[in-house]
CSV table of C-alpha atoms and ligand atoms in Angstrom, one decimal:
chain,number,residue,atom,x,y,z
A,1,UNK,CA,142.7,-101.3,-24.4
A,2,UNK,CA,145.8,-101.9,-22.6
A,3,UNK,CA,148.9,-103.1,-25.4
A,4,UNK,CA,151.7,-105.4,-23.8
A,5,UNK,CA,155.0,-103.2,-25.2
A,6,UNK,CA,157.6,-105.7,-26.6
A,7,UNK,CA,160.6,-104.9,-28.5
A,8,UNK,CA,161.4,-107.2,-31.5
A,9,UNK,CA,164.4,-108.5,-33.2
A,10,UNK,CA,163.6,-108.5,-36.8
A,11,UNK,CA,167.1,-108.1,-38.0
A,12,UNK,CA,167.5,-110.2,-40.8
A,13,UNK,CA,164.3,-112.1,-40.8
A,14,UNK,CA,161.7,-111.4,-43.4
A,15,UNK,CA,159.6,-108.2,-43.2
A,16,UNK,CA,156.8,-107.4,-45.6
A,17,UNK,CA,155.8,-103.7,-46.5
A,18,UNK,CA,152.5,-103.3,-48.5
A,19,UNK,CA,152.3,-99.7,-49.7
A,20,UNK,CA,154.7,-97.0,-51.0
A,21,UNK,CA,153.9,-93.4,-49.9
A,22,UNK,CA,154.5,-91.3,-47.3
A,23,UNK,CA,153.1,-93.3,-44.2
A,24,UNK,CA,154.9,-96.6,-45.7
A,25,UNK,CA,158.2,-94.7,-46.0
A,26,UNK,CA,158.1,-94.0,-42.2
A,27,UNK,CA,157.5,-97.3,-41.4
A,28,UNK,CA,160.0,-98.5,-44.3
A,29,UNK,CA,163.0,-96.5,-42.4
A,30,UNK,CA,162.0,-98.1,-38.4
A,31,UNK,CA,162.9,-101.9,-40.4
A,32,UNK,CA,165.8,-100.6,-42.0
A,33,UNK,CA,166.8,-98.9,-38.8
A,34,UNK,CA,166.2,-102.6,-37.2
A,35,UNK,CA,168.1,-104.0,-40.4
A,36,UNK,CA,165.2,-106.4,-41.2
A,37,UNK,CA,165.2,-108.1,-44.9
A,38,UNK,CA,162.5,-106.1,-46.1
A,39,UNK,CA,160.1,-107.0,-49.0
A,40,UNK,CA,158.2,-103.6,-50.2
A,41,UNK,CA,155.1,-104.5,-52.2
A,42,UNK,CA,153.1,-101.1,-54.1
A,43,UNK,CA,152.5,-100.5,-57.7
A,44,UNK,CA,154.3,-97.1,-57.6
A,45,UNK,CA,156.8,-95.8,-55.3
A,46,UNK,CA,157.0,-92.3,-53.6
A,47,UNK,CA,160.6,-90.6,-54.0
A,48,UNK,CA,161.4,-91.2,-50.2
A,49,UNK,CA,160.2,-95.2,-50.7
A,50,UNK,CA,162.6,-95.1,-53.8
A,51,UNK,CA,165.5,-93.8,-52.2
A,52,UNK,CA,165.6,-95.8,-48.8
A,53,UNK,CA,165.1,-99.1,-50.9
A,54,UNK,CA,168.1,-97.9,-53.1
A,55,UNK,CA,170.3,-97.6,-50.1
A,56,UNK,CA,169.3,-100.6,-48.8
A,57,UNK,CA,169.2,-102.3,-51.5
A,58,UNK,CA,165.9,-103.8,-50.8
A,59,UNK,CA,163.4,-106.3,-52.9
A,60,UNK,CA,160.9,-104.0,-54.6
A,61,UNK,CA,157.4,-105.7,-56.2
A,62,UNK,CA,156.3,-103.1,-58.3
A,63,UNK,CA,152.8,-104.8,-58.6
A,64,UNK,CA,149.8,-105.0,-56.4
A,65,UNK,CA,149.4,-107.2,-53.1
A,66,UNK,CA,148.5,-111.0,-53.7
A,67,UNK,CA,147.2,-112.8,-51.0
A,68,UNK,CA,150.4,-115.1,-50.7
A,69,UNK,CA,152.7,-112.8,-50.5
A,70,UNK,CA,152.3,-112.8,-46.8
A,71,UNK,CA,153.5,-116.8,-46.5
A,72,UNK,CA,156.7,-116.7,-44.5
A,73,UNK,CA,156.9,-113.0,-43.4
A,74,UNK,CA,157.7,-112.7,-39.7
A,75,UNK,CA,156.0,-108.9,-39.6
A,76,UNK,CA,153.4,-107.5,-42.4
A,77,UNK,CA,152.8,-103.9,-42.6
A,78,UNK,CA,149.6,-102.8,-44.3
A,79,UNK,CA,150.6,-99.2,-45.3
A,80,UNK,CA,148.7,-98.6,-48.8
A,81,UNK,CA,146.6,-95.4,-49.4
A,82,UNK,CA,143.6,-98.5,-49.9
A,83,UNK,CA,142.1,-99.1,-46.6
A,84,UNK,CA,140.2,-102.0,-47.5
A,85,UNK,CA,142.9,-103.6,-48.5
A,86,UNK,CA,145.0,-102.7,-45.3
A,87,UNK,CA,142.1,-104.0,-43.6
A,88,UNK,CA,141.9,-107.5,-45.4
A,89,UNK,CA,145.4,-107.9,-44.9
A,90,UNK,CA,145.4,-107.7,-41.2
A,91,UNK,CA,142.3,-110.1,-41.5
A,92,UNK,CA,144.8,-112.7,-43.5
A,93,UNK,CA,148.0,-112.5,-41.4
A,94,UNK,CA,146.3,-112.7,-38.1
A,95,UNK,CA,144.5,-115.8,-39.6
A,96,UNK,CA,147.7,-117.4,-40.1
A,97,UNK,CA,149.6,-115.8,-36.7
A,98,UNK,CA,151.6,-113.2,-38.5
A,99,UNK,CA,152.1,-110.4,-36.7
A,100,UNK,CA,150.4,-107.5,-38.7
A,101,UNK,CA,150.1,-103.6,-38.5
A,102,UNK,CA,147.5,-102.3,-40.2
A,103,UNK,CA,148.4,-98.0,-40.6
A,104,UNK,CA,145.2,-96.5,-40.6
A,105,UNK,CA,143.4,-98.8,-37.7
A,106,UNK,CA,146.0,-100.6,-35.4
A,107,UNK,CA,142.6,-102.8,-34.1
A,108,UNK,CA,142.3,-104.3,-37.6
A,109,UNK,CA,146.3,-105.4,-36.9
A,110,UNK,CA,147.9,-106.8,-33.7
A,111,UNK,CA,150.7,-104.6,-33.5
A,112,UNK,CA,151.5,-100.9,-33.2
A,113,UNK,CA,154.5,-99.0,-34.4
A,114,UNK,CA,155.3,-96.7,-31.7
A,115,UNK,CA,157.2,-93.2,-31.9
A,116,UNK,CA,160.9,-93.7,-31.3
A,117,UNK,CA,163.4,-91.9,-29.2
A,118,UNK,CA,166.5,-93.5,-30.2
A,119,UNK,CA,170.1,-93.1,-28.5
A,120,UNK,CA,171.1,-96.6,-29.8
A,121,UNK,CA,171.3,-99.3,-27.6
A,122,UNK,CA,168.6,-97.1,-25.7
A,123,UNK,CA,165.6,-97.3,-27.4
A,124,UNK,CA,162.6,-95.0,-25.6
A,125,UNK,CA,159.3,-96.4,-27.6
A,126,UNK,CA,156.4,-94.2,-27.1
A,127,UNK,CA,152.7,-95.4,-27.9
A,128,UNK,CA,149.1,-94.0,-26.7
A,129,UNK,CA,147.2,-97.3,-28.1
A,130,UNK,CA,145.7,-95.0,-31.2
A,131,UNK,CA,144.2,-92.8,-28.6
A,132,UNK,CA,146.0,-89.1,-29.9
A,133,UNK,CA,149.4,-89.2,-32.6
A,134,UNK,CA,149.6,-86.0,-31.3
A,135,UNK,CA,150.0,-86.4,-27.9
A,136,UNK,CA,152.3,-89.5,-28.7
A,137,UNK,CA,154.4,-87.1,-30.8
A,138,UNK,CA,154.5,-83.8,-27.9
A,139,UNK,CA,155.6,-86.9,-25.6
A,140,UNK,CA,158.2,-88.0,-28.2
A,141,UNK,CA,159.9,-84.3,-28.7
A,142,UNK,CA,159.5,-83.6,-24.5
A,143,UNK,CA,162.1,-86.8,-24.3
A,144,UNK,CA,164.1,-86.0,-27.1
A,145,UNK,CA,165.0,-83.0,-25.4
A,146,UNK,CA,165.0,-84.4,-22.1
A,147,UNK,CA,167.1,-87.4,-22.9
A,148,UNK,CA,171.1,-86.2,-23.6
A,149,UNK,CA,172.0,-87.2,-26.7
A,150,UNK,CA,174.9,-89.2,-25.6
A,151,UNK,CA,173.1,-91.5,-23.1
A,152,UNK,CA,173.5,-94.3,-26.2
A,153,UNK,CA,176.9,-93.9,-25.5
A,154,UNK,CA,176.8,-93.9,-21.6
A,155,UNK,CA,175.2,-97.3,-22.1
A,156,UNK,CA,177.3,-99.0,-24.3
A,157,UNK,CA,180.3,-98.0,-21.6
A,158,UNK,CA,178.7,-99.4,-19.2
A,159,UNK,CA,178.1,-102.0,-21.4
A,160,UNK,CA,181.8,-102.7,-21.7
A,161,UNK,CA,182.5,-102.9,-17.8
A,162,UNK,CA,179.7,-104.7,-16.9
A,163,UNK,CA,181.5,-108.1,-16.6
A,164,UNK,CA,184.3,-106.8,-15.2
A,165,UNK,CA,182.2,-104.9,-12.7
A,166,UNK,CA,180.3,-108.1,-11.4
A,167,UNK,CA,183.7,-109.8,-10.9
A,168,UNK,CA,185.6,-107.3,-8.8
A,169,UNK,CA,182.4,-106.2,-6.6
A,170,UNK,CA,180.5,-109.2,-6.1
A,171,UNK,CA,177.3,-108.3,-3.9
A,172,UNK,CA,174.3,-107.1,-5.9
A,173,UNK,CA,173.9,-104.4,-3.8
A,174,UNK,CA,177.6,-103.2,-4.2
A,175,UNK,CA,177.3,-103.9,-8.2
A,176,UNK,CA,173.7,-101.6,-8.1
A,177,UNK,CA,175.5,-98.9,-6.2
A,178,UNK,CA,178.7,-98.7,-8.2
A,179,UNK,CA,176.7,-97.7,-11.4
A,180,UNK,CA,174.0,-95.5,-10.2
A,181,UNK,CA,177.5,-93.5,-9.4
A,182,UNK,CA,178.7,-94.0,-12.6
A,183,UNK,CA,175.2,-93.0,-14.3
A,184,UNK,CA,174.5,-90.4,-12.1
A,185,UNK,CA,177.7,-88.9,-10.9
A,186,UNK,CA,180.6,-87.0,-12.2
A,187,UNK,CA,181.7,-89.9,-15.0
A,188,UNK,CA,178.2,-89.4,-16.9
A,189,UNK,CA,178.6,-86.1,-17.0
A,190,UNK,CA,182.3,-86.3,-18.9
A,191,UNK,CA,180.2,-88.6,-21.6
A,192,UNK,CA,177.8,-85.7,-21.9
A,193,UNK,CA,180.3,-83.4,-22.5
A,194,UNK,CA,181.6,-85.5,-24.9
A,195,UNK,CA,185.3,-86.4,-22.9
A,196,UNK,CA,184.6,-90.4,-23.8
A,197,UNK,CA,188.5,-91.0,-23.6
A,198,UNK,CA,188.3,-89.3,-19.6
A,199,UNK,CA,185.4,-90.9,-18.7
A,200,UNK,CA,186.7,-94.3,-19.4
A,201,UNK,CA,189.8,-94.0,-17.3
A,202,UNK,CA,187.8,-92.3,-14.6
A,203,UNK,CA,185.5,-95.6,-14.6
A,204,UNK,CA,188.2,-97.8,-14.7
A,205,UNK,CA,190.0,-96.4,-11.9
A,206,UNK,CA,187.1,-96.0,-10.0
A,207,UNK,CA,186.5,-100.2,-11.0
A,208,UNK,CA,190.0,-101.1,-9.4
A,209,UNK,CA,190.0,-98.7,-6.7
A,210,UNK,CA,190.8,-100.8,-3.7
A,211,UNK,CA,188.5,-99.1,-1.3
A,212,UNK,CA,185.3,-99.6,-3.8
A,213,UNK,CA,183.5,-101.3,-1.6
A,214,UNK,CA,183.6,-99.1,1.9
A,215,UNK,CA,183.5,-96.2,-0.3
A,216,UNK,CA,179.7,-96.7,-0.6
A,217,UNK,CA,178.2,-95.5,2.5
A,218,UNK,CA,175.1,-93.9,3.2
A,219,UNK,CA,173.8,-90.5,3.2
A,220,UNK,CA,170.4,-88.3,4.0
A,221,UNK,CA,169.0,-85.7,1.8
A,222,UNK,CA,166.6,-83.5,3.6
A,223,UNK,CA,164.6,-82.4,1.5
A,224,UNK,CA,161.4,-80.0,1.4
A,225,UNK,CA,158.6,-81.0,-1.1
A,226,UNK,CA,156.8,-78.0,-0.8
A,227,UNK,CA,153.0,-77.0,0.0
A,228,UNK,CA,151.5,-80.2,-1.9
A,229,UNK,CA,151.7,-79.1,-5.8
A,230,UNK,CA,153.5,-81.8,-7.0
A,231,UNK,CA,154.5,-79.3,-9.6
A,232,UNK,CA,156.2,-76.9,-7.4
A,233,UNK,CA,159.0,-79.8,-6.2
A,234,UNK,CA,162.2,-78.8,-7.2
A,235,UNK,CA,165.0,-80.7,-10.1
A,236,UNK,CA,167.4,-81.3,-7.6
A,237,UNK,CA,164.3,-82.5,-4.8
A,238,UNK,CA,162.6,-84.9,-8.0
A,239,UNK,CA,166.3,-86.4,-8.5
A,240,UNK,CA,167.2,-87.2,-5.0
A,241,UNK,CA,163.3,-88.6,-4.5
A,242,UNK,CA,163.9,-91.2,-7.1
A,243,UNK,CA,167.5,-92.4,-6.0
A,244,UNK,CA,166.5,-92.7,-2.3
A,245,UNK,CA,166.8,-96.7,-1.0
A,246,UNK,CA,164.2,-95.1,2.0
A,247,UNK,CA,162.4,-92.4,2.8
A,248,UNK,CA,160.9,-91.0,5.8
A,249,UNK,CA,158.3,-88.6,5.4
A,250,UNK,CA,155.5,-86.8,6.9
A,251,UNK,CA,151.9,-86.4,7.2
A,252,UNK,CA,152.2,-83.3,5.5
A,253,UNK,CA,153.6,-84.9,2.2
A,254,UNK,CA,151.1,-85.4,-0.1
A,255,UNK,CA,150.1,-88.6,-2.0
A,256,UNK,CA,150.7,-87.1,-5.4
A,257,UNK,CA,154.5,-86.3,-4.2
A,258,UNK,CA,154.7,-89.7,-3.0
A,259,UNK,CA,154.4,-91.2,-5.9
A,260,UNK,CA,157.2,-89.8,-7.0
A,261,UNK,CA,159.3,-91.5,-4.5
A,262,UNK,CA,161.5,-94.5,-5.9
A,263,UNK,CA,158.7,-97.2,-6.5
A,264,UNK,CA,161.3,-100.0,-4.2
A,265,UNK,CA,162.0,-97.6,-2.1
A,266,UNK,CA,161.6,-98.9,1.7
A,267,UNK,CA,158.4,-95.8,3.1
A,268,UNK,CA,158.5,-95.2,6.3
A,269,UNK,CA,155.9,-92.4,8.0
A,270,UNK,CA,157.0,-90.4,10.7
A,271,UNK,CA,153.7,-88.8,11.4
A,272,UNK,CA,153.6,-85.9,13.7
A,273,UNK,CA,149.9,-84.8,13.9
A,274,UNK,CA,148.8,-82.2,16.4
A,275,UNK,CA,149.1,-83.5,19.9
A,276,UNK,CA,149.5,-87.4,18.2
A,277,UNK,CA,153.3,-87.9,17.1
A,278,UNK,CA,153.9,-91.1,15.9
A,279,UNK,CA,157.4,-90.9,16.1
A,280,UNK,CA,158.9,-88.9,18.5
A,281,UNK,CA,161.9,-86.6,17.1
A,282,UNK,CA,164.6,-87.9,18.8
A,283,UNK,CA,163.6,-91.5,16.8
A,284,UNK,CA,163.7,-89.8,13.9
A,285,UNK,CA,166.7,-88.5,14.1
A,286,UNK,CA,168.2,-91.6,15.1
A,287,UNK,CA,166.6,-93.8,12.8
A,288,UNK,CA,167.9,-91.4,10.1
A,289,UNK,CA,171.4,-92.2,11.0
A,290,UNK,CA,170.7,-95.8,11.7
A,291,UNK,CA,169.7,-96.1,8.0
A,292,UNK,CA,172.6,-94.3,7.1
A,293,UNK,CA,174.6,-96.3,8.7
A,294,UNK,CA,173.1,-99.4,6.4
A,295,UNK,CA,174.7,-97.7,3.6
A,296,UNK,CA,171.1,-96.3,2.4
A,297,UNK,CA,170.4,-93.3,0.5
A,298,UNK,CA,167.8,-91.3,3.2
A,299,UNK,CA,165.4,-89.7,1.6
A,300,UNK,CA,164.0,-87.0,4.8
A,301,UNK,CA,161.1,-85.9,3.1
A,302,UNK,CA,159.1,-83.0,4.8
A,303,UNK,CA,156.4,-80.5,3.5
A,304,UNK,CA,157.4,-77.2,2.4
A,305,UNK,CA,161.1,-76.4,2.9
A,306,UNK,CA,162.6,-78.6,5.9
A,307,UNK,CA,164.3,-75.1,7.9
A,308,UNK,CA,161.1,-73.1,8.3
A,309,UNK,CA,158.7,-74.6,11.3
A,310,UNK,CA,160.4,-78.3,10.3
A,311,UNK,CA,162.7,-79.2,13.1
A,312,UNK,CA,165.4,-79.9,9.8
A,313,UNK,CA,167.7,-78.1,12.1
A,314,UNK,CA,167.6,-80.6,14.7
A,315,UNK,CA,167.6,-83.7,12.6
A,316,UNK,CA,171.1,-82.4,10.9
A,317,UNK,CA,172.7,-81.5,13.9
A,318,UNK,CA,172.4,-85.5,14.9
A,319,UNK,CA,173.9,-86.3,11.5
A,320,UNK,CA,176.8,-83.9,12.1
A,321,UNK,CA,177.5,-85.5,15.3
A,322,UNK,CA,177.3,-88.7,13.9
A,323,UNK,CA,179.4,-88.2,10.8
A,324,UNK,CA,177.0,-89.1,8.4
A,325,UNK,CA,176.8,-87.3,5.5
A,326,UNK,CA,174.0,-85.1,4.2
A,327,UNK,CA,172.8,-82.5,2.3
A,328,UNK,CA,169.7,-80.1,2.6
A,329,UNK,CA,167.3,-79.3,-0.4
A,330,UNK,CA,164.9,-76.2,0.0
A,331,UNK,CA,161.3,-76.2,-1.0
A,332,UNK,CA,158.4,-73.5,-1.2
A,333,UNK,CA,157.3,-72.9,2.1
A,334,UNK,CA,153.2,-73.0,3.1
A,335,UNK,CA,153.3,-69.0,3.3
A,336,UNK,CA,155.2,-68.7,-0.5
A,337,UNK,CA,153.3,-71.3,-1.9
A,338,UNK,CA,149.7,-70.5,0.1
A,339,UNK,CA,150.2,-66.5,-0.9
A,340,UNK,CA,151.0,-67.4,-4.5
A,341,UNK,CA,148.0,-69.4,-5.1
A,342,UNK,CA,145.9,-67.2,-3.1
A,343,UNK,CA,146.6,-63.8,-5.4
A,344,UNK,CA,147.8,-62.1,-1.7
A,345,UNK,CA,151.5,-61.2,-2.5
A,346,UNK,CA,153.1,-61.1,1.3
A,347,UNK,CA,154.6,-58.1,0.6
A,348,UNK,CA,153.7,-54.7,-1.5
A,349,UNK,CA,155.1,-51.3,-1.6
A,350,UNK,CA,151.1,-49.7,-0.4
A,351,UNK,CA,150.5,-52.7,2.1
A,352,UNK,CA,153.5,-53.9,3.8
A,353,UNK,CA,157.1,-53.7,4.0
A,354,UNK,CA,158.0,-56.5,5.8
A,355,UNK,CA,156.5,-60.1,7.0
A,356,UNK,CA,156.9,-62.3,9.6
A,357,UNK,CA,156.9,-66.1,9.4
A,358,UNK,CA,155.3,-67.0,13.1
A,359,UNK,CA,154.4,-69.9,14.8
A,360,UNK,CA,150.7,-70.0,15.7
A,361,UNK,CA,151.3,-73.7,17.7
A,362,UNK,CA,149.3,-73.4,21.4
A,363,UNK,CA,151.6,-74.3,24.7
A,364,UNK,CA,150.1,-74.4,27.7
A,365,UNK,CA,146.4,-73.3,26.3
A,366,UNK,CA,148.0,-70.1,25.1
A,367,UNK,CA,150.2,-68.7,22.4
A,368,UNK,CA,153.6,-67.2,23.8
A,369,UNK,CA,154.5,-64.3,20.9
A,370,UNK,CA,156.1,-61.0,21.3
A,371,UNK,CA,152.6,-59.5,20.5
A,372,UNK,CA,153.6,-55.7,20.3
A,373,UNK,CA,156.2,-56.3,18.2
A,374,UNK,CA,153.4,-58.4,16.0
A,375,UNK,CA,150.6,-55.9,16.4
A,376,UNK,CA,152.4,-53.3,13.7
A,377,UNK,CA,150.8,-51.4,10.6
A,378,UNK,CA,152.5,-51.9,7.4
A,379,UNK,CA,153.4,-55.5,7.7
A,380,UNK,CA,152.3,-59.5,7.1
A,381,UNK,CA,152.0,-61.8,9.6
A,382,UNK,CA,151.6,-65.3,8.5
A,383,UNK,CA,151.2,-67.8,11.0
A,384,UNK,CA,151.4,-71.4,10.5
A,385,UNK,CA,149.8,-74.2,12.9
A,386,UNK,CA,147.3,-71.6,14.0
A,387,UNK,CA,144.3,-72.8,13.0
A,388,UNK,CA,143.3,-74.2,16.7
A,389,UNK,CA,144.7,-71.2,18.5
A,390,UNK,CA,143.3,-68.8,16.0
A,391,UNK,CA,140.5,-67.0,18.1
A,392,UNK,CA,142.9,-66.5,20.7
A,393,UNK,CA,145.6,-64.6,18.3
A,394,UNK,CA,143.3,-62.5,16.9
A,395,UNK,CA,142.1,-61.3,20.6
A,396,UNK,CA,145.7,-60.8,21.3
A,397,UNK,CA,146.3,-58.8,17.9
A,398,UNK,CA,143.3,-56.5,19.0
A,399,UNK,CA,144.7,-56.3,22.3
A,400,UNK,CA,147.6,-54.9,21.4
A,401,UNK,CA,146.9,-52.3,19.1
A,402,UNK,CA,145.5,-53.1,16.1
A,403,UNK,CA,142.1,-52.7,14.6
A,404,UNK,CA,139.7,-55.5,14.5
A,405,UNK,CA,139.1,-54.6,10.7
A,406,UNK,CA,142.5,-55.4,10.3
A,407,UNK,CA,142.1,-58.2,7.2
A,408,UNK,CA,142.6,-61.3,7.4
A,409,UNK,CA,142.8,-64.9,5.4
A,410,UNK,CA,142.8,-68.2,6.3
A,411,UNK,CA,144.2,-70.8,3.8
A,412,UNK,CA,143.6,-74.4,4.2
A,413,UNK,CA,145.5,-77.3,1.9
A,414,UNK,CA,147.1,-74.4,0.0
A,415,UNK,CA,148.2,-75.1,-3.8
A,416,UNK,CA,146.2,-78.2,-3.8
A,417,UNK,CA,143.2,-78.4,-5.8
A,418,UNK,CA,140.9,-79.0,-2.3
A,419,UNK,CA,142.8,-75.2,-1.5
A,420,UNK,CA,140.4,-73.3,0.4
A,421,UNK,CA,140.4,-69.8,1.4
A,422,UNK,CA,138.4,-68.0,3.5
A,423,UNK,CA,139.0,-64.0,4.0
A,424,UNK,CA,137.8,-61.9,6.8
A,425,UNK,CA,139.1,-59.3,9.7
A,426,UNK,CA,140.6,-60.4,12.9
A,427,UNK,CA,137.2,-60.0,14.6
A,428,UNK,CA,135.2,-61.9,11.9
A,429,UNK,CA,137.4,-64.8,11.1
A,430,UNK,CA,137.0,-67.5,14.4
A,431,UNK,CA,133.4,-66.9,13.6
A,432,UNK,CA,134.0,-68.0,9.7
A,433,UNK,CA,136.0,-70.9,10.5
A,434,UNK,CA,133.7,-72.6,13.1
A,435,UNK,CA,131.1,-71.9,10.3
A,436,UNK,CA,132.4,-73.7,7.1
A,437,UNK,CA,134.3,-76.7,9.7
A,438,UNK,CA,137.7,-75.8,8.3
A,439,UNK,CA,140.1,-79.0,8.3
A,440,UNK,CA,143.4,-79.9,7.0
A,441,UNK,CA,147.0,-77.8,7.2
A,442,UNK,CA,145.5,-74.2,7.7
A,443,UNK,CA,147.9,-71.0,7.4
A,444,UNK,CA,146.8,-67.5,8.6
A,445,UNK,CA,147.6,-64.1,6.8
A,446,UNK,CA,146.9,-61.0,8.4
A,447,UNK,CA,147.2,-57.3,7.2
A,448,UNK,CA,145.9,-55.4,4.2
A,449,UNK,CA,147.8,-57.4,1.9
A,450,UNK,CA,144.9,-59.7,2.1
A,451,UNK,CA,142.5,-57.0,0.6
A,452,UNK,CA,144.4,-57.5,-2.9
A,453,UNK,CA,142.8,-61.1,-2.9
A,454,UNK,CA,139.8,-60.0,-4.0
A,455,UNK,CA,141.6,-58.5,-7.1
A,456,UNK,CA,144.6,-61.0,-8.1
A,457,UNK,CA,143.1,-64.0,-7.0
A,458,UNK,CA,143.6,-66.9,-9.8
A,459,UNK,CA,143.4,-70.3,-8.4
A,460,UNK,CA,139.9,-72.2,-7.7
A,461,UNK,CA,138.3,-69.5,-7.5
A,462,UNK,CA,134.6,-71.1,-7.3
A,463,UNK,CA,135.8,-72.7,-3.3
A,464,UNK,CA,136.6,-69.0,-2.0
A,465,UNK,CA,134.5,-67.6,0.8
A,466,UNK,CA,134.7,-64.4,1.7
A,467,UNK,CA,133.1,-62.5,4.8
B,501,SAH,N1,158.2,-76.7,7.5
B,501,SAH,C1,156.9,-76.4,6.4
B,501,SAH,C2,155.9,-76.4,7.6
B,501,SAH,C3,155.7,-77.3,8.5
B,501,SAH,S1,154.7,-76.4,10.1
B,501,SAH,C4,156.7,-75.1,5.4
B,501,SAH,O1,157.5,-74.8,5.2
B,501,SAH,O2,155.9,-75.1,4.9
B,501,SAH,C5,152.7,-76.9,9.8
B,501,SAH,C6,151.8,-76.4,9.2
B,501,SAH,O3,152.8,-75.7,7.8
B,501,SAH,C7,150.6,-76.2,9.2
B,501,SAH,O4,150.1,-76.3,10.4
B,501,SAH,C8,150.3,-75.3,8.1
B,501,SAH,O5,150.4,-74.2,9.1
B,501,SAH,C9,151.3,-75.1,7.0
B,501,SAH,N2,151.2,-75.5,6.0
B,501,SAH,C10,151.7,-76.4,5.7
B,501,SAH,N3,151.6,-76.9,4.0
B,501,SAH,C11,150.3,-75.9,4.2
B,501,SAH,C12,149.7,-76.1,2.9
B,501,SAH,N4,149.6,-77.1,1.8
B,501,SAH,N5,148.3,-75.3,3.4
B,501,SAH,C13,148.2,-74.4,4.4
B,501,SAH,N6,149.3,-74.4,5.2
B,501,SAH,C14,150.1,-75.4,5.3
């Protein structure tokens, strides 16, 4: 059952609490914080309830509940230790359309009192719809930790200047951007650091700055999204993903990662499949410039790391020529992600003192590389985009001196739940790949470090295939 979250104003309104134990105390505290006019009915009160009643001067009826007690109440909370009584109160209140919370079983009533993270005037409420109070508490404590305690102060300052900002800035877009810059930038940091006066002064200065409208210019964030697992995103990547106005993304960016992008951002697919480039590189470069010049914060989201076989360099070169501000956020490159999740360390004192990242992309039906440099012992080779050239790659390495028994691995969709690892050697890997109809982004790892996989694999082991 899904509930409709509502925040109700009960200040100064009659609310009834039935019960005087620990559960009642917890609920009473919430009612008092919301400044409700509470009447407490219970034959006996625990010390905690008694203290709250004394503190807030509440009306206490030290007796059993009577049906007529609910008359005229805005909200009733049945929190006695008598389940039957609580359920009875629930039924009674529902008959009369009075909101009621039944503490032992919320389905007997119609409202749930959520766990609350209080940053007055901000309140974050967590409910699991009765499924798991432990989970709700855990989530609450995570939010407690990650929500700066001065958020409430920040909200109060924002509220104070909202009207003035509206007068000065006029258009909705400028107003939104202004406040986004305030709550995500140095002014918010001042508030979090306790420098409230300085923050307010800075805010006033920013607001009265004559050039404020021109100041709001676009920017491009060139961000590496990592190899697939969303947990491998950097904090900065996530923050920029959530504040971008437009997103230009690649095929390699997983759906799970796209879910984390701001919901109302404009999303543009830039494709890049082998031999079927949806947007040519030059058009992508120009698109980024155009969007940024429209004043948008543009997220250019790429698989892995933008500077490793990602053409990130070309994109920012254009931005630089056109005077567009940008920042680059590194990501976990496929080699690092696949190596970790397949238990194949890329360097190892006993196996490899160097590691080379190589493109295996075919040009004119072949792979043009410095094979003499690649065909060496004591180093690991990682081929990106090598699936279609796999046969040629293995052949060339053998021709240039690597034993055909050199271990080789193929990792597909690395770091995702669909990760697959094929283990063979330079002579067997091409056949193995054909037999198993490999699809999706694939990385080839060549070198004796591959033998460590049998000992060190730890992720999704059930899908591994060895030859
Ligand atoms: N900039 C990216 C690489 C882009 S080139 C990075 O740093 O990872 C595209 C190639 O990356 C694919 O052909 C494949 O070789 C590799 N790749 C990307 N994601 C991968 C994944 N999850 N598993 C295996 N290989 C991957």
